[in-house]
Short mmCIF file of C-alpha atoms in Angstrom, two decimals:
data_model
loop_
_atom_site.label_atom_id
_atom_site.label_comp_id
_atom_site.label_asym_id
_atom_site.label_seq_id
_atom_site.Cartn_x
_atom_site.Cartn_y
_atom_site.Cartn_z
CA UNK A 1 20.76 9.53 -6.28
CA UNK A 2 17.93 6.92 -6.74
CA UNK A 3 15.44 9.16 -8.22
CA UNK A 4 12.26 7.71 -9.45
CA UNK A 5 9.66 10.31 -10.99
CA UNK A 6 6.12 9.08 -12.59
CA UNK A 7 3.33 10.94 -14.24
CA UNK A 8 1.23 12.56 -13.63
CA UNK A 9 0.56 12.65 -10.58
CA UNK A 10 -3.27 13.12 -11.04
CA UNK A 11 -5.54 12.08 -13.42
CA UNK A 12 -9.19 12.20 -13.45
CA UNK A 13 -10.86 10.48 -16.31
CA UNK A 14 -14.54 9.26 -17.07
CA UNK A 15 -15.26 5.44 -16.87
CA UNK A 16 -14.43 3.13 -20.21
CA UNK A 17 -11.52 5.36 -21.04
CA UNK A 18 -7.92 4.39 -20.39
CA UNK A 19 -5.12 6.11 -18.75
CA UNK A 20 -1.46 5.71 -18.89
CA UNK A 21 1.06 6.46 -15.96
CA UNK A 22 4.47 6.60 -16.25
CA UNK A 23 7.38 5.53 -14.08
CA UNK A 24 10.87 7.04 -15.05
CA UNK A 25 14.46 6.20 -13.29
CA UNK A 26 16.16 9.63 -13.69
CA UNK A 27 19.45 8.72 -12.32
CA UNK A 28 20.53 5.13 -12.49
CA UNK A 29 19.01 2.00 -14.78
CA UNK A 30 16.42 0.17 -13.26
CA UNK A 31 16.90 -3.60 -14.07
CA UNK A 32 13.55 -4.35 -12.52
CA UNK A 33 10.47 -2.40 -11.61
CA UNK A 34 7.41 -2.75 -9.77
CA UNK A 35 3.88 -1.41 -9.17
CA UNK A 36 1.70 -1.43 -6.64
CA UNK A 37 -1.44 0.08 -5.71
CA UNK A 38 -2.69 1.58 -2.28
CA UNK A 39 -5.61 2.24 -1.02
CA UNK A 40 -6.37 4.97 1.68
CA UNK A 41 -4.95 4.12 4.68
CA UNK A 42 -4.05 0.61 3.46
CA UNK A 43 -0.46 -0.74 2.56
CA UNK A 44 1.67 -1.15 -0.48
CA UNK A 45 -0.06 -3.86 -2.52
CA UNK A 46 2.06 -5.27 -5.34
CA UNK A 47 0.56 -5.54 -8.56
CA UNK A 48 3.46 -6.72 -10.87
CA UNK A 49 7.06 -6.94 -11.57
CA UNK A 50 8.81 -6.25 -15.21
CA UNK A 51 12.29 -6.42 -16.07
CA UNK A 52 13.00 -4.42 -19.22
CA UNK A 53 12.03 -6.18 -22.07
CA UNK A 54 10.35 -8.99 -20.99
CA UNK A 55 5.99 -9.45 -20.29
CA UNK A 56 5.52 -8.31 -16.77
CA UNK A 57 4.71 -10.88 -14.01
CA UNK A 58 1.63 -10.36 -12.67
CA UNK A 59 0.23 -10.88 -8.66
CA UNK A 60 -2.87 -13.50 -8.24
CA UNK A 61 -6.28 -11.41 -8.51
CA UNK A 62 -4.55 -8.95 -10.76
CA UNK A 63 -6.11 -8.58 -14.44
CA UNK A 64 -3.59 -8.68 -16.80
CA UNK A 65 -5.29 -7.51 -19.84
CA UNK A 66 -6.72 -4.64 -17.57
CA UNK A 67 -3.72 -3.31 -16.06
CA UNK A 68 -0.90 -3.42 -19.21
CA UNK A 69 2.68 -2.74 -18.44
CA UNK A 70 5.51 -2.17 -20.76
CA UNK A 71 9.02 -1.96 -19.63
CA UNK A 72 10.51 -0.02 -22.75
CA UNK A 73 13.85 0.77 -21.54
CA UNK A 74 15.62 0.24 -18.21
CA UNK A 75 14.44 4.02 -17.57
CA UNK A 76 11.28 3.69 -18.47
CA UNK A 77 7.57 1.64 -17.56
CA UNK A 78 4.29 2.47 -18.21
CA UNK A 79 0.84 1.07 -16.56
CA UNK A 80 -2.15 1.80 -18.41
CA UNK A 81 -5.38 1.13 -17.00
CA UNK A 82 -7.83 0.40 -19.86
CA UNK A 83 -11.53 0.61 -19.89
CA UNK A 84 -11.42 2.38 -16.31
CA UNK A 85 -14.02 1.83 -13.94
CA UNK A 86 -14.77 3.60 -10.39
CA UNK A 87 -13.34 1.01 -8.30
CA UNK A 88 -9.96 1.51 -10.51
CA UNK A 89 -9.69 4.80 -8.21
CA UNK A 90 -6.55 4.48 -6.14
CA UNK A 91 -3.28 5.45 -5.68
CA UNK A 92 -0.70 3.69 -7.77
CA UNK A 93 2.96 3.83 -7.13
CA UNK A 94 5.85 2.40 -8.77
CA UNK A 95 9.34 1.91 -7.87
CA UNK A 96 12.80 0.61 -8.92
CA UNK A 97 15.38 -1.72 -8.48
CA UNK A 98 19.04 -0.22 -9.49
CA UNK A 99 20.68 -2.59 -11.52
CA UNK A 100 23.88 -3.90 -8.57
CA UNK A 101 21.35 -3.47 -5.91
CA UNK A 102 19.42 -6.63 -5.62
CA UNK A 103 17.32 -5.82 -2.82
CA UNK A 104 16.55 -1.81 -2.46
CA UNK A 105 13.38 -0.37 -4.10
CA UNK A 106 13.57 3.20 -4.70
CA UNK A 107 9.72 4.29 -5.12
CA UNK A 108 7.86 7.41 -7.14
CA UNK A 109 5.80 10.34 -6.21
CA UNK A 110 2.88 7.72 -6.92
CA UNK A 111 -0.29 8.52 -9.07
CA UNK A 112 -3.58 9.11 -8.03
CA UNK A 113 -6.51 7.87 -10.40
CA UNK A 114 -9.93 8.98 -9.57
CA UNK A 115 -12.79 7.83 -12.25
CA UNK A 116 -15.80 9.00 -12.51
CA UNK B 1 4.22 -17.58 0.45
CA UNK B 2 5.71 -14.42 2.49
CA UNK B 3 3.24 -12.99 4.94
CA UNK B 4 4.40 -9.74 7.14
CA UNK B 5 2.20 -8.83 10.34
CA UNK B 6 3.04 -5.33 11.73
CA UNK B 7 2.19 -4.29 15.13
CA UNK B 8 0.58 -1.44 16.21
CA UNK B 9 -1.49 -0.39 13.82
CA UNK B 10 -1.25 2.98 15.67
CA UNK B 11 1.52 4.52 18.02
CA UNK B 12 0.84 7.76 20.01
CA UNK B 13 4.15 9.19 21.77
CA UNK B 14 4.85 11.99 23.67
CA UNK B 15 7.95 14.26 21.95
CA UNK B 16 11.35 12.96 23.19
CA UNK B 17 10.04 9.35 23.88
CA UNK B 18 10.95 6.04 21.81
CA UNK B 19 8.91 4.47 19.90
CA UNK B 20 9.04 0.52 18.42
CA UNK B 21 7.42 -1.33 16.06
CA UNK B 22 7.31 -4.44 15.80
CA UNK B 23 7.06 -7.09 12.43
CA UNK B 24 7.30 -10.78 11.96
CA UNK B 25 7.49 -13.21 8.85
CA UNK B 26 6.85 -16.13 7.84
CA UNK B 27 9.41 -17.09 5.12
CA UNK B 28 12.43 -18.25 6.45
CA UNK B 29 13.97 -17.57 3.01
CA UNK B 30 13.61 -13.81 3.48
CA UNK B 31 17.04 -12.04 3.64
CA UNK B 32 16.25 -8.28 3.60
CA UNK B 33 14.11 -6.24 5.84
CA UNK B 34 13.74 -2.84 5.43
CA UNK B 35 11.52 0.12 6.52
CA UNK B 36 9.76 2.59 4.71
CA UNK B 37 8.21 6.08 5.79
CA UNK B 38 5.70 7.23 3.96
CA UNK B 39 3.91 10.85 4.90
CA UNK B 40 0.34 11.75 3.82
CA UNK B 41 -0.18 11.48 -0.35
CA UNK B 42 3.61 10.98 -0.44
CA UNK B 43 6.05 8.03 -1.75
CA UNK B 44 7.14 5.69 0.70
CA UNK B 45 10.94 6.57 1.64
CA UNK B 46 13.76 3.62 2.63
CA UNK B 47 14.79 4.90 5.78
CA UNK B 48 16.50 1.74 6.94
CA UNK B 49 17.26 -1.34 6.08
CA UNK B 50 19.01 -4.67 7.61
CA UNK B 51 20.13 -7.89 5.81
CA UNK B 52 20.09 -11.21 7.19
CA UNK B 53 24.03 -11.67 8.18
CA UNK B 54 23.56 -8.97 10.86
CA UNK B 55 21.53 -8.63 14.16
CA UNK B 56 21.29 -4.71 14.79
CA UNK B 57 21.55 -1.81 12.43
CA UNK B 58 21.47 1.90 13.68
CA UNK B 59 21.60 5.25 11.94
CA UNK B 60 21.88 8.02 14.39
CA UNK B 61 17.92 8.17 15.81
CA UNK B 62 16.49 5.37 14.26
CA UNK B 63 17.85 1.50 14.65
CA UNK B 64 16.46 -1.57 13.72
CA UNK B 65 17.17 -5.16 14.90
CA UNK B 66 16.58 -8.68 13.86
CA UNK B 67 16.04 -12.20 15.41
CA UNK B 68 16.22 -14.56 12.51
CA UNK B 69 15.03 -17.58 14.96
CA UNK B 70 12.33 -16.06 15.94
CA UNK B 71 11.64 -14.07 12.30
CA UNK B 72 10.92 -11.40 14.02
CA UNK B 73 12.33 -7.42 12.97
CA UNK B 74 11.81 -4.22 15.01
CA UNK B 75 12.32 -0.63 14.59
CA UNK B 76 13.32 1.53 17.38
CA UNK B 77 12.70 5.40 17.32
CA UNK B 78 14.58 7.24 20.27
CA UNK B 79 14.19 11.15 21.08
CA UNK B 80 10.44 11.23 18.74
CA UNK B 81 10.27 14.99 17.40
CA UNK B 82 6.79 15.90 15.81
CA UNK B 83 8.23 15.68 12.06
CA UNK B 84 8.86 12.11 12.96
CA UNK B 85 4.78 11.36 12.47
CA UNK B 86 4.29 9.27 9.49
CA UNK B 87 2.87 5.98 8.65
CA UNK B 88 6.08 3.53 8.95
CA UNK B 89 5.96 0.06 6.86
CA UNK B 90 8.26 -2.91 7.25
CA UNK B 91 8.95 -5.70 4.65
CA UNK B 92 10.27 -8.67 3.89
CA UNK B 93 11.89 -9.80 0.71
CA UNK B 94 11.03 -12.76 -1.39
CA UNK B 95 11.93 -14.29 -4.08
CA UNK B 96 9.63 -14.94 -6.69
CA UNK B 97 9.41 -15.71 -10.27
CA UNK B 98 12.82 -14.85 -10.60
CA UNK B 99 12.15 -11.58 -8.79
CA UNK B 100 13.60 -10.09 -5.35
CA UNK B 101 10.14 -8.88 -4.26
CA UNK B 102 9.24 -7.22 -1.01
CA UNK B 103 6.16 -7.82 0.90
CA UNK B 104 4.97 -5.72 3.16
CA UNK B 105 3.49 -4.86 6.74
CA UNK B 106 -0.30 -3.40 7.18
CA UNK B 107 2.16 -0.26 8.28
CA UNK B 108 1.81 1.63 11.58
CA UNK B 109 0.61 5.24 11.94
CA UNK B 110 2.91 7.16 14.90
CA UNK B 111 1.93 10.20 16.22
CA UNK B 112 4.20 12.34 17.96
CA UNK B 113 2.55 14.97 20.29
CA UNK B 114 4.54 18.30 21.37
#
């Protein structure tokens, strides 16, 4: 149980475009869900928290209007990275909260954006 | 705000010996520590976890304790095997924004040697 997939889990994509990644709960409804990005060999740096529905909440030093999340559906949230630039090349990993389960985050495969 | 420091960066064992890291806090509000696993290009994994109204948690191999005075959280390793090598990361939850958020430790790289 406590499956969380995203996609993909590569993308390389040429600088100014955008690029969405998904985050998917496959076997329980996610009433919030986070993302965070990592660089190599670095921790887990949270980027923002969404609850479905609502405008995501954003970390200090994070560009909202950069990094765009929609929670559609307790399944579901997207990050898209608009207007990419080089230094948007990380790793970017999401993860869950199951809705009963205040404190447990269930994380995905993470995404690896390179830009070029 | 939260702030989790995790020590050692690094941790080089010899198979069949313990291993411990070590994390501390600094918000007395946090109530949920766990630890995460997280192999090369992989998603971090919960492989333990401890809540506030208890002092020691085990699960076969690995056990973790906590001293709420001293906000200080440890996870203990016994009988390393090779497969155990990983970069581990603690946290600490907050709560923010309405959120139960977890912040987390600089993480420590253990290497287990045959």
């Amino acid at each position: 149980g406590a499956v969380v997939s995203q996609h993909p889990s590569r993308v390389i994509c040429k600088s100014g475009t955008s690029v969405k990644i998904e985050c998917r709960s496959l076997d329980f409804q996610a009433t919030t869900m986070f993302w965070y990005r990592q660089f190599p060999k670095k921790s887990l740096m949270l980027m923002a928290t969404s609850n479905e529905g609502s405008k995501a909440t954003y970390e200090q030093g994070v560009e909202k209007d950069k990094f765009l999340i929609n929670h559609a559906s307790l399944t579901l949230s997207t990050l898209t990275v608009t207007s990419a630039h080089p230094e948007d090349s990380s790793f970017y990993i999401c993860s869950a909260n199951e809705r009963g389960r205040a404190y447990e985050q269930y994380f995905g495969p993470g995404t690896r954006l390179t830009v070029t | 705000g939260e702030n989790v420091e995790q020590h050692p960066s690094t941790l080089s064992v010899q198979e069949g010996d313990s291993a411990v890291i070590k994390c501390t806090y600094s918000d007395s509000a946090s109530n949920y520590f766990p630890w995460y696993k997280q192999e090369l290009g992989k998603r971090p994994q919960l492989i333990i976890d401890i809540r506030s109204n208890v002092g020691e948690k085990k699960d076969q191999r690995i056990a973790v304790t906590l001293n709420k005075t001293a906000k200080h959280f440890s996870l203990h390793i016994t009988e390393t095997q090779p497969e155990d090598s990983a970069v581990y990361f603690c946290a600490a939850s907050l709560i923010s924004g309405g959120y139960n958020k977890l912040i987390f430790g600089a993480g420590t790289r253990l290497a287990v040697h045959p």
